[in-house]
Short mmCIF file of C-alpha atoms and ligand atoms in Angstrom, two decimals:
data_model
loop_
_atom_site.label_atom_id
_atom_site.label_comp_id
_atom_site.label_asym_id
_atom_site.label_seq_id
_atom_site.Cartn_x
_atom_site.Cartn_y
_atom_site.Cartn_z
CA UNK D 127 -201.45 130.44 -159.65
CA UNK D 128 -203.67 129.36 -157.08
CA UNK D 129 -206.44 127.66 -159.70
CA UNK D 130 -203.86 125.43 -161.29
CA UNK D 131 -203.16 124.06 -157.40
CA UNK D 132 -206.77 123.54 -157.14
CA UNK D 133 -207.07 121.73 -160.35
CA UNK D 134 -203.38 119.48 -159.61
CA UNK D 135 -204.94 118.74 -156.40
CA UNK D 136 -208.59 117.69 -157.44
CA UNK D 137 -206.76 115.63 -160.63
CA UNK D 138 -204.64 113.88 -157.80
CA UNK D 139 -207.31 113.29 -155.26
CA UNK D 140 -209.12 111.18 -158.20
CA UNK D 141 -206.23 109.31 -158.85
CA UNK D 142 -204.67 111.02 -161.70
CA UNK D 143 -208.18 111.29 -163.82
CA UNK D 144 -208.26 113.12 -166.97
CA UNK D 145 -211.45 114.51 -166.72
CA UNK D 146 -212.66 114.46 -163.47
CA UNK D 147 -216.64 114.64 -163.34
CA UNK D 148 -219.09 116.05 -160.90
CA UNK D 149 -220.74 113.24 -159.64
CA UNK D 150 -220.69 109.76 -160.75
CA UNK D 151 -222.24 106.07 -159.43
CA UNK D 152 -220.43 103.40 -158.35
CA UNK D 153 -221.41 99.66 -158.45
CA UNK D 154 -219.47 97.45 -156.52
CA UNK D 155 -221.78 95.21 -154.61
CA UNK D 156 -224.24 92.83 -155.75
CA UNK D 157 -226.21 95.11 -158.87
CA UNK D 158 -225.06 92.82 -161.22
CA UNK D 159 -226.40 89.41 -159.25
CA UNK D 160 -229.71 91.37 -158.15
CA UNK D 161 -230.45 92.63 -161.54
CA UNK D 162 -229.79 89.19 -163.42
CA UNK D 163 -232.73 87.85 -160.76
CA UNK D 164 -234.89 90.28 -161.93
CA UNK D 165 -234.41 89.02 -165.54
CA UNK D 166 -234.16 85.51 -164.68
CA UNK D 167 -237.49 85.33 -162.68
CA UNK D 168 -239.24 87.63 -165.60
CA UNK D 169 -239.98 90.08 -162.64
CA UNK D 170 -238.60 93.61 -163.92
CA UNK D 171 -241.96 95.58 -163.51
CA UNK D 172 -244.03 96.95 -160.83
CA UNK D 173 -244.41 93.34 -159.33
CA UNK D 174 -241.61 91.60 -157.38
CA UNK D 175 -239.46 91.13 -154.46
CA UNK D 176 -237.16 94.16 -154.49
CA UNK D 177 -240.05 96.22 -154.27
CA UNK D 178 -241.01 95.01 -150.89
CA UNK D 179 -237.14 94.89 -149.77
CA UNK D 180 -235.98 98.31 -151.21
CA UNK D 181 -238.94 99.72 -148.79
CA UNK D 182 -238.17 97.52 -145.71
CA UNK D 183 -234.32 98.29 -145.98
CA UNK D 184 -234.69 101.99 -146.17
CA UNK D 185 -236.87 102.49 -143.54
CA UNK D 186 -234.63 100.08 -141.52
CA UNK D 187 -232.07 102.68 -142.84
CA UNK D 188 -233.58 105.76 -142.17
CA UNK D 189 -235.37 104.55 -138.67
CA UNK D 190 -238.73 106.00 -140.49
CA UNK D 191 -241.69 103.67 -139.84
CA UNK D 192 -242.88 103.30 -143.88
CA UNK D 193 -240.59 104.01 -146.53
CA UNK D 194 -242.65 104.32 -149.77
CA UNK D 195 -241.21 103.76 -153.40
CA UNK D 196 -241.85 106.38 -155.95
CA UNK D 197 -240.73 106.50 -160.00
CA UNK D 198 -238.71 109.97 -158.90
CA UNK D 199 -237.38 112.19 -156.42
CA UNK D 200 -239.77 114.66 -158.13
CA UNK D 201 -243.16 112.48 -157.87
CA UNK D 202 -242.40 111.71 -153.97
CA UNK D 203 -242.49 115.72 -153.45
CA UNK D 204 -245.27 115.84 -155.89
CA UNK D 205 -246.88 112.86 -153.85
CA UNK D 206 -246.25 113.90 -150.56
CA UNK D 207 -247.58 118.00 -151.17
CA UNK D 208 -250.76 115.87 -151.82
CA UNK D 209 -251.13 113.80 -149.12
CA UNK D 210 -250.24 116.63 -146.56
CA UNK D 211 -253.42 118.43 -147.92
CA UNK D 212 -252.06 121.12 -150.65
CA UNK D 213 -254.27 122.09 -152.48
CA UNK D 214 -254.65 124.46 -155.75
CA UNK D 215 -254.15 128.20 -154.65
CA UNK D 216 -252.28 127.38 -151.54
CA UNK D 217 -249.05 128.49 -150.99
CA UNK D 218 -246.10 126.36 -149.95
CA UNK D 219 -243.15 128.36 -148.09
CA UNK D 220 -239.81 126.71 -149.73
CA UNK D 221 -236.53 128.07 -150.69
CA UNK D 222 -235.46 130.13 -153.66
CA UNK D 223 -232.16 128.18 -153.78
CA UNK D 224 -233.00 124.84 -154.77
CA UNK D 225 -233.47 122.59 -157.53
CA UNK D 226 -236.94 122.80 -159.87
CA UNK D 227 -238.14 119.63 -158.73
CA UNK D 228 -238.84 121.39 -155.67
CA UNK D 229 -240.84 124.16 -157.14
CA UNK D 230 -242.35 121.81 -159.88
CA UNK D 231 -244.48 119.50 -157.21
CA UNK D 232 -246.24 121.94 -156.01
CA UNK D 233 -246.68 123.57 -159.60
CA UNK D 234 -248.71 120.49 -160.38
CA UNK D 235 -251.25 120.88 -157.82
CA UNK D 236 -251.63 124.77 -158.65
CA UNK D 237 -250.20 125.87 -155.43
CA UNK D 238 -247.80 128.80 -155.27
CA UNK D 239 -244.33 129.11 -153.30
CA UNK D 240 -243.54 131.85 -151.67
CA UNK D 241 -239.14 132.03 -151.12
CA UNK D 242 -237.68 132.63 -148.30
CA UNK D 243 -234.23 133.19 -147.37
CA UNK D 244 -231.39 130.73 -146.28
CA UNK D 245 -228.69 130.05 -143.68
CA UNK D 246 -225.46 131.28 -144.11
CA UNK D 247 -224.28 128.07 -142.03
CA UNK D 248 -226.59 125.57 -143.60
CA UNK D 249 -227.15 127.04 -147.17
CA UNK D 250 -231.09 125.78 -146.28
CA UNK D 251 -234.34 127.31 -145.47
CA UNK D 252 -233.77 129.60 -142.27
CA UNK D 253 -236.10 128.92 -139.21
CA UNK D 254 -235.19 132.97 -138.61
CA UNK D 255 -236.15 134.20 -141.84
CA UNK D 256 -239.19 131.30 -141.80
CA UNK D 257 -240.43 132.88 -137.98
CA UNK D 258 -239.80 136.30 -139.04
CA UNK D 259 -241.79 136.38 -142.29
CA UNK D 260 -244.37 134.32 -140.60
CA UNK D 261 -244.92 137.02 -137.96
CA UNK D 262 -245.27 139.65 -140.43
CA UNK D 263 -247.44 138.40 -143.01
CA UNK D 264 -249.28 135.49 -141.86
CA UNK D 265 -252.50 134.41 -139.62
CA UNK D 266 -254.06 131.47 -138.08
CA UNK D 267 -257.53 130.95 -138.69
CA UNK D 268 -259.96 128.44 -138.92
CA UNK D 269 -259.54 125.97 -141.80
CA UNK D 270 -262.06 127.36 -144.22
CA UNK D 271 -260.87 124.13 -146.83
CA UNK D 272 -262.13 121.02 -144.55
CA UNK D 273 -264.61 119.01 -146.90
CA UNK D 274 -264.65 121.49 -149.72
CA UNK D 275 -263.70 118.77 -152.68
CA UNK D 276 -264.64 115.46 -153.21
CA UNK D 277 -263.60 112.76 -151.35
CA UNK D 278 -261.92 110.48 -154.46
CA UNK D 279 -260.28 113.51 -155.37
CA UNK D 280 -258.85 114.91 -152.25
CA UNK D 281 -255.83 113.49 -151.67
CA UNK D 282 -255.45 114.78 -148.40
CA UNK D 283 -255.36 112.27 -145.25
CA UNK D 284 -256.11 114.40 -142.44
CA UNK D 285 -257.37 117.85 -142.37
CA UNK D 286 -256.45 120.57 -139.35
CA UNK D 287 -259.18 122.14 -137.96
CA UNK D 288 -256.66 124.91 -138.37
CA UNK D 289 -254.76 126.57 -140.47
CA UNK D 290 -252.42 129.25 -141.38
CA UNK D 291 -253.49 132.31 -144.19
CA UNK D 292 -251.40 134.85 -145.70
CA UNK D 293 -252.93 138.21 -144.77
CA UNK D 294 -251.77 139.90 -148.03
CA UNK D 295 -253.10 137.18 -150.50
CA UNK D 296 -255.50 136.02 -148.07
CA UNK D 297 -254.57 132.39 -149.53
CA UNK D 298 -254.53 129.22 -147.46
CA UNK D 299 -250.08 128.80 -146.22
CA UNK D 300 -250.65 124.83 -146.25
CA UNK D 301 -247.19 123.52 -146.30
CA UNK D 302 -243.41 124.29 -146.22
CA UNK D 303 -240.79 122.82 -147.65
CA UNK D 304 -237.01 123.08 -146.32
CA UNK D 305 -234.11 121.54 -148.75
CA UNK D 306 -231.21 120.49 -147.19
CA UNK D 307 -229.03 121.80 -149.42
CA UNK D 308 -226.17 119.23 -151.24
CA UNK D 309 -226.87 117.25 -148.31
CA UNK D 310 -226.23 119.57 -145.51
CA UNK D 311 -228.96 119.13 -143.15
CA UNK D 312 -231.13 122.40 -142.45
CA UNK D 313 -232.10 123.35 -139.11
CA UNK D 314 -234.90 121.14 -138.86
CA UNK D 315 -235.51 120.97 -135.34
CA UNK D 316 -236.34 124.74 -135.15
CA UNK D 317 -238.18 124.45 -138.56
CA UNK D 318 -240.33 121.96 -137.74
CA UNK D 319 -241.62 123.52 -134.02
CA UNK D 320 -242.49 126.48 -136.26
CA UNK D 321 -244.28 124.83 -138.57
CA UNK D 322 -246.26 123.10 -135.82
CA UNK D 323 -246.85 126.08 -133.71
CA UNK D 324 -248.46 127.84 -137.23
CA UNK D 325 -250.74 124.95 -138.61
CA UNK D 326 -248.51 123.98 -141.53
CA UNK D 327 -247.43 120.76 -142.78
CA UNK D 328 -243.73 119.87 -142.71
CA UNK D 329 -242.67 118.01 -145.69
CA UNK D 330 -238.43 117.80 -146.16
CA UNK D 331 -237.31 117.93 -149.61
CA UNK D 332 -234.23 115.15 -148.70
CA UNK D 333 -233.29 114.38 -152.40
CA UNK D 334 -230.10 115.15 -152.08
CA UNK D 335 -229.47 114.34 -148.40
CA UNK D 336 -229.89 110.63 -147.99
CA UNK D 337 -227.37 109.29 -144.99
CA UNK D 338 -227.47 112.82 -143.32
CA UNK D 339 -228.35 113.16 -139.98
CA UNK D 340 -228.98 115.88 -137.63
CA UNK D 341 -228.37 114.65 -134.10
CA UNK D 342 -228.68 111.82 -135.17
CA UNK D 343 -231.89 111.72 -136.57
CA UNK D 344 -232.05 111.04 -140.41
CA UNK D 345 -233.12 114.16 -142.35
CA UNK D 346 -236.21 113.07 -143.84
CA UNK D 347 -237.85 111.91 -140.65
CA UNK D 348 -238.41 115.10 -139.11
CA UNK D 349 -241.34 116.26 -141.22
CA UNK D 350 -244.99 114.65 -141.82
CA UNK D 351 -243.16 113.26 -145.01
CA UNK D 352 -239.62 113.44 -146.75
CA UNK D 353 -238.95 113.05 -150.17
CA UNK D 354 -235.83 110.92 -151.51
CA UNK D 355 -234.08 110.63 -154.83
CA UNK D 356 -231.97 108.10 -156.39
CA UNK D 357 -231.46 110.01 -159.66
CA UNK D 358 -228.29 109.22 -161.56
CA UNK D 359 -226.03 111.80 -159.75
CA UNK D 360 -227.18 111.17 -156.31
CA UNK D 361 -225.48 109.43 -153.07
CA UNK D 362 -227.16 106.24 -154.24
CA UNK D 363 -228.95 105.29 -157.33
CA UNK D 364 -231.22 103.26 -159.08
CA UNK D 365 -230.78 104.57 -162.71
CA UNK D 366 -234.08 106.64 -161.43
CA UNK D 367 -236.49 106.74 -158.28
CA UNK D 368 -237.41 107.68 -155.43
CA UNK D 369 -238.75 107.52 -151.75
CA UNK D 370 -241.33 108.45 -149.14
CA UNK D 371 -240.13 108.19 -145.78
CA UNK D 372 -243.15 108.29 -142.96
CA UNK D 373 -243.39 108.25 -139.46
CA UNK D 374 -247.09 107.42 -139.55
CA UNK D 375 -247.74 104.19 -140.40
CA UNK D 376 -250.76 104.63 -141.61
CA UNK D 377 -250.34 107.68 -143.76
CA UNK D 378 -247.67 105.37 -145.28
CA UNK D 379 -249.77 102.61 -146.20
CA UNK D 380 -252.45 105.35 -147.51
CA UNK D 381 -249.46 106.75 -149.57
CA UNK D 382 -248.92 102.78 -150.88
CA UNK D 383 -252.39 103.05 -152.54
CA UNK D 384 -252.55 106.01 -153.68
CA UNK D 385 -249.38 105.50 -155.44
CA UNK D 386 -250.12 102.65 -157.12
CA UNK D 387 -253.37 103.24 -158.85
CA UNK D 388 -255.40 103.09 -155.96
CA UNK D 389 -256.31 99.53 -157.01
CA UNK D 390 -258.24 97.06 -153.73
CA UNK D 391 -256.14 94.08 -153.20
CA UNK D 392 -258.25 91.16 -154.99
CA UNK D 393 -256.86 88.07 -156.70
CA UNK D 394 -258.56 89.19 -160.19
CA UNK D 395 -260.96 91.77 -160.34
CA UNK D 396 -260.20 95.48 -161.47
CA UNK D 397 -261.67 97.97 -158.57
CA UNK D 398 -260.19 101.31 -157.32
CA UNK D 399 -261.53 103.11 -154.60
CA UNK D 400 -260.36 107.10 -155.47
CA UNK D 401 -257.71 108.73 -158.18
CA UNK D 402 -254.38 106.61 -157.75
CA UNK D 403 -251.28 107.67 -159.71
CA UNK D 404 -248.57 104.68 -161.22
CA UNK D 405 -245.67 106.34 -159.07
CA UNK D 406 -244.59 102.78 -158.37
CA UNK D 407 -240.65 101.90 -158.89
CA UNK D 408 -240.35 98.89 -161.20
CA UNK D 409 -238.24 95.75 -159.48
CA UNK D 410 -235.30 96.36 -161.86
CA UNK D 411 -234.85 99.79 -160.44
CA UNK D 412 -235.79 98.73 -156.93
CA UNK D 413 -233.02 95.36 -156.98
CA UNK D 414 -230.51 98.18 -158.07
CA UNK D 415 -231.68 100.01 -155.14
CA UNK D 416 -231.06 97.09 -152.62
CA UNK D 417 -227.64 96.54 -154.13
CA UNK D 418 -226.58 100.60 -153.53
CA UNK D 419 -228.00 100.30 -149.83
CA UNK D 420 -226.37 97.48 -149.17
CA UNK D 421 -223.25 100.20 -149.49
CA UNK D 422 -224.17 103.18 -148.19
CA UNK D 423 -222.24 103.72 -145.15
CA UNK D 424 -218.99 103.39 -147.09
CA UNK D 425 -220.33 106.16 -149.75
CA UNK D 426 -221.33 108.25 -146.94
CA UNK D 427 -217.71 107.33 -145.42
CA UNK D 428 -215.73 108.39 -148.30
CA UNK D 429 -217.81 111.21 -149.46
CA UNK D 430 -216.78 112.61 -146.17
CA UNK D 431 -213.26 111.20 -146.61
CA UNK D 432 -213.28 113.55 -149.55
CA UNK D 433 -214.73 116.74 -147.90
CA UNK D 434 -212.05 116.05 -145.12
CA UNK D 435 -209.29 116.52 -147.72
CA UNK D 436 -210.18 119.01 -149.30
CA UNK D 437 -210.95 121.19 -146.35
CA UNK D 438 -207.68 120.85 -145.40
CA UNK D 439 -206.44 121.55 -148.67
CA UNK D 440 -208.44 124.57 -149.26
CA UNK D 441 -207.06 125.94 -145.18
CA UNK D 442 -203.81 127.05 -147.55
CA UNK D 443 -205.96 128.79 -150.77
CA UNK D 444 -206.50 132.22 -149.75
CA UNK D 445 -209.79 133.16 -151.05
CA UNK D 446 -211.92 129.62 -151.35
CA UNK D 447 -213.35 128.67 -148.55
CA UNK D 448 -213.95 125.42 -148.37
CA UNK D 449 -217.90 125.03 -146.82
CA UNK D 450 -218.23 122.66 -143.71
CA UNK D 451 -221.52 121.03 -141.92
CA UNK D 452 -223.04 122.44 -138.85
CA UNK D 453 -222.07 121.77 -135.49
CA UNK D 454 -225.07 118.78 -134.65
CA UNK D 455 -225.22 117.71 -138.34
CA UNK D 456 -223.60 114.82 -140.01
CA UNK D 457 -223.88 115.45 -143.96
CA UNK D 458 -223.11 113.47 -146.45
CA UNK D 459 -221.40 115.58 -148.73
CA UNK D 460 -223.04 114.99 -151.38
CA UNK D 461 -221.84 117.86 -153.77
CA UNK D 462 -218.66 119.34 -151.81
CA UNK D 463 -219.07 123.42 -152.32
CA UNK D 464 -216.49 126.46 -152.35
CA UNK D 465 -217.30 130.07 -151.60
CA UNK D 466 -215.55 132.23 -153.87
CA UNK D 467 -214.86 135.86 -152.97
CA UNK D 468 -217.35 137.46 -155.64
CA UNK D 469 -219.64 136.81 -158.87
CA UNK D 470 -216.37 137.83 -160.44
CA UNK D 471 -213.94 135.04 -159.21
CA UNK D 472 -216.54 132.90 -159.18
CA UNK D 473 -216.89 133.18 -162.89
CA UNK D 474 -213.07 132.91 -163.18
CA UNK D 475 -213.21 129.85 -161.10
CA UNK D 476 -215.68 128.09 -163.04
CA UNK D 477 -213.98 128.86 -166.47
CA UNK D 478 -210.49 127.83 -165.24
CA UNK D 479 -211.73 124.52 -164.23
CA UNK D 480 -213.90 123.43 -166.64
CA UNK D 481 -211.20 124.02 -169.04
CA UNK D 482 -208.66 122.27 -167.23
CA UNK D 483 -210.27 118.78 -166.55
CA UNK D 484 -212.28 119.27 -163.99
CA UNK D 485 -216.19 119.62 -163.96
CA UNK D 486 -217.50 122.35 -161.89
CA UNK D 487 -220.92 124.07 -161.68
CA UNK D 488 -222.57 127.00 -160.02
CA UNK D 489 -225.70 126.87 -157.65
CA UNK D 490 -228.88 126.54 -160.11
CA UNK D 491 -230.37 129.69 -161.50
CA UNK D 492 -232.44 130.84 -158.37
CA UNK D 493 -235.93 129.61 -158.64
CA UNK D 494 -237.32 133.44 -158.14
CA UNK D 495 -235.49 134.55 -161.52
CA UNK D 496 -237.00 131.78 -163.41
CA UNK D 497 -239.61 133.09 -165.56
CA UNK D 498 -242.26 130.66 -163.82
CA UNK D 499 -242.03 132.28 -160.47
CA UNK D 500 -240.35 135.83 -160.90
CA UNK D 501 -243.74 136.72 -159.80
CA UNK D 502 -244.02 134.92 -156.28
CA UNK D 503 -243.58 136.67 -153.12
CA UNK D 504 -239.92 136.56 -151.42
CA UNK D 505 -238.53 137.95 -148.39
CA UNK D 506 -235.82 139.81 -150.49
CA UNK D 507 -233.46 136.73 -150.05
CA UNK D 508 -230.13 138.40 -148.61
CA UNK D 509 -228.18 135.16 -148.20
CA UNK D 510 -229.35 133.19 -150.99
CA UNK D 511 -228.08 135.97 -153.40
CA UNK D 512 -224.50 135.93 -151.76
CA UNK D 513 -224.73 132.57 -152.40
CA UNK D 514 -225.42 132.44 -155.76
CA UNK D 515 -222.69 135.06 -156.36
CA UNK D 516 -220.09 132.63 -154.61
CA UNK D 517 -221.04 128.65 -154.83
CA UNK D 518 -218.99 126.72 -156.82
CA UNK D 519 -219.46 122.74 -156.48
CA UNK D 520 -216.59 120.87 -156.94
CA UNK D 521 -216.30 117.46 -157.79
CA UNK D 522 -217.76 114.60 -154.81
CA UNK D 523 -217.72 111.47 -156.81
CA UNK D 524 -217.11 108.04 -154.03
CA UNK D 525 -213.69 106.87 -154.11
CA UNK D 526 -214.14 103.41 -154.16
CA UNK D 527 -212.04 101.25 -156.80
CA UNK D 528 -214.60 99.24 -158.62
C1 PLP R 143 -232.55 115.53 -157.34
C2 PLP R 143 -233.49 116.41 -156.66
C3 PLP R 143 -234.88 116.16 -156.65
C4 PLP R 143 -235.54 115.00 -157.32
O1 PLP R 143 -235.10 114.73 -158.56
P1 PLP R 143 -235.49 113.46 -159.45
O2 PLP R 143 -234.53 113.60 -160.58
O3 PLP R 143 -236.91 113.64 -159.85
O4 PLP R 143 -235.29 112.20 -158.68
C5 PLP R 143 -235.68 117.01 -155.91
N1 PLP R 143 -235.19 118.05 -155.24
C6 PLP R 143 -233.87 118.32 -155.22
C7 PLP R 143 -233.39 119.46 -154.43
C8 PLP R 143 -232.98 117.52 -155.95
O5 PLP R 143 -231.67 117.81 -155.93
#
């Protein structure tokens, strides 16, 4: 039975596990030393050292001039749809297949997504289906929303004298947002001359892609801003968090401020200069942080040790197919995914498994069927649908012996 070889093979490539989980952290560096500093020294909060460091090392990381701490992966999109100007009744073009974090940010500032389809080689956003809906539906006028709210309540750091409109909804199209998808990067390049050529704000949902590169070029640094997360399940971790990655300085040190209450640097007194949010990352989460990075190429390294095997395991399962990176992209694997042959099998697939020791999970519910958005506008979504018929993610966990 070709499940059970699945399963025997999974149990094996975890070293004999009982249960074999999804995703799980591993510590093996210096957590334990960086968080008994943090408790030593008193510092645990939203003052301290690994604050400062966490920041410096990612952006070293990443190559992205300001990296920017946040309290989630969620509040950095939330965060960064505000500083790129969205605004309540815009729309945001974004993906249908993704997690609700993604459609959730822009849900706080009253904006609406509109989904459009996916890549059959990526599983992200499609720079085809992006172009082509673009063409049909959407204009560039002059930017009717310069000026139009208050200055301590506009979040926004730089206004284009242009912008793009839906001609159906006649709504202001402020900002798109491509997920790279389990850490497969998305074509950004094409995305993000698009987004330029129509007056809309790039900002890269790269929760789940930290270490992935496409030519090169970490995801995340592509757009105006990209989001990070170090939630429990992800590449890295620091219990929670996450990360603003900029390639304008500036905007970045704007972002700083506005993310932690907004409050002018003064020795005592209590003054704030506009709205500020506490999105900072305490120093206990941020020294785990440092620890993790310290690490990260050998996660990234055996996460892709991992996809490795079991793409040529799955060569011999008739079937599964086991799904591979792009030709230009380097992902980092951070849920490994199988494409079952129908809803059917994939249902099969999932049931096996999970009853034999080993976690498995389908794609999330798609964000257009949620009762939230089952209203927003889609392009009809071809390859996300086939996807969600098919995905099955199977477990990724690092192999590293603690
Ligand atoms: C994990 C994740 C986020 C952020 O999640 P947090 O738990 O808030 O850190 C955002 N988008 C996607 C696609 C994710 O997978």
């Amino acid at each position: 039975m070709e499940f059970k070889k699945v399963t025997d093979f999974i149990h094996e490539l975890y070293g004999g596990q009982d249960f074999v989980p999804l995703a799980v952290p591993v510590f093996i560096g210096n957590e334990k030393k960086y968080l008994n500093e943090c408790i030593d020294t008193t510092f645990v909060s939203s003052v301290g050292k690994f604050v400062d460091r966490f920041e410096n090392d990612m952006a070293n990381y990443t190559g992205a001039k300001r990296a920017v701490v946040c309290v989630s992966g969620t509040n950095a999109l939330h965060m960064s749809l505000l500083l790129v100007g969205v605004k309540r009744d815009d729309e945001v073009l974004t993906q249908a297949l993704t997690f609700i974090a993604t459609e959730n940010a822009l849900s706080y500032i009253g904006a609406y997504p509109v989904f459009l389809d996916v890549d059959r080689s990526t599983m992200g956003l499609s720079p085809d289906a992006l172009k082509e809906w673009l063409y049909k539906n959407a204009e560039v006028r002059k930017n009717t929303r310069i000026g139009e709210l208050d200055k301590s309540y506009d979040f926004a750091y730089l206004e284009d004298e242009f912008a793009c409109y839906n001609k159906n909804t006649g709504r202001r199209i402020k900002a798109c947002v491509p997920m790279h998808t389990f850490g497969h990067p998305v074509r950004i390049e094409e995305i993000a001359a698009i987004c330029k050529e129509w007056h809309i704000e790039l900002v890269e949902d790269a929760a789940e892609s930290i270490g992935s590169k496409c030519k090169g070029q970490h995801t995340g640094t592509f757009g105006k801003i990209g989001a990070l997360s170090f939630n429990g399940n992800k590449t890295i971790t620091t219990g929670g968090g996450g990360m603003l990655l900029f390639n304008d300085e500036e905007l970045g040190a704007y972002a700083k401020h506005i993310t932690t209450q907004a409050k002018i640097p003064h020795r005592w007194e209590f003054r704030h200069d506009h709205i500020g949010f506490n999105y900072r990352m305490p120093n206990i989460n941020a020294a785990l942080g440092c620890a993790q990075l310290e690490h990260i190429d050998e996660y990234v390294a055996s996460k892709r040790k991992v996809a490795a095997e079991y793409e040529v395991f799955f060569k011999n399962i008739p079937d599964i197919e086991f799904f591979v990176d792009s030709p230009d992209t380097y992902s980092n694997y951070w849920l490994n995914v199988v494409i079952l042959k129908d809803k059917e099998a994939q249902q099969n697939f999932l049931q096996y498994t999970n009853d034999n020791g080993v976690m498995t999970r389908p794609i999330w519910e798609l964000m257009n069927r949620l009762p939230m958005f089952e209203k927003c506008e889609n392009d009809g979504l071809q390859n996300t649908i086939w996807f969600a018929d098919r995905v099955v993610n199977i477990p990724s966990s690092v192999r590293i012996k603690v």
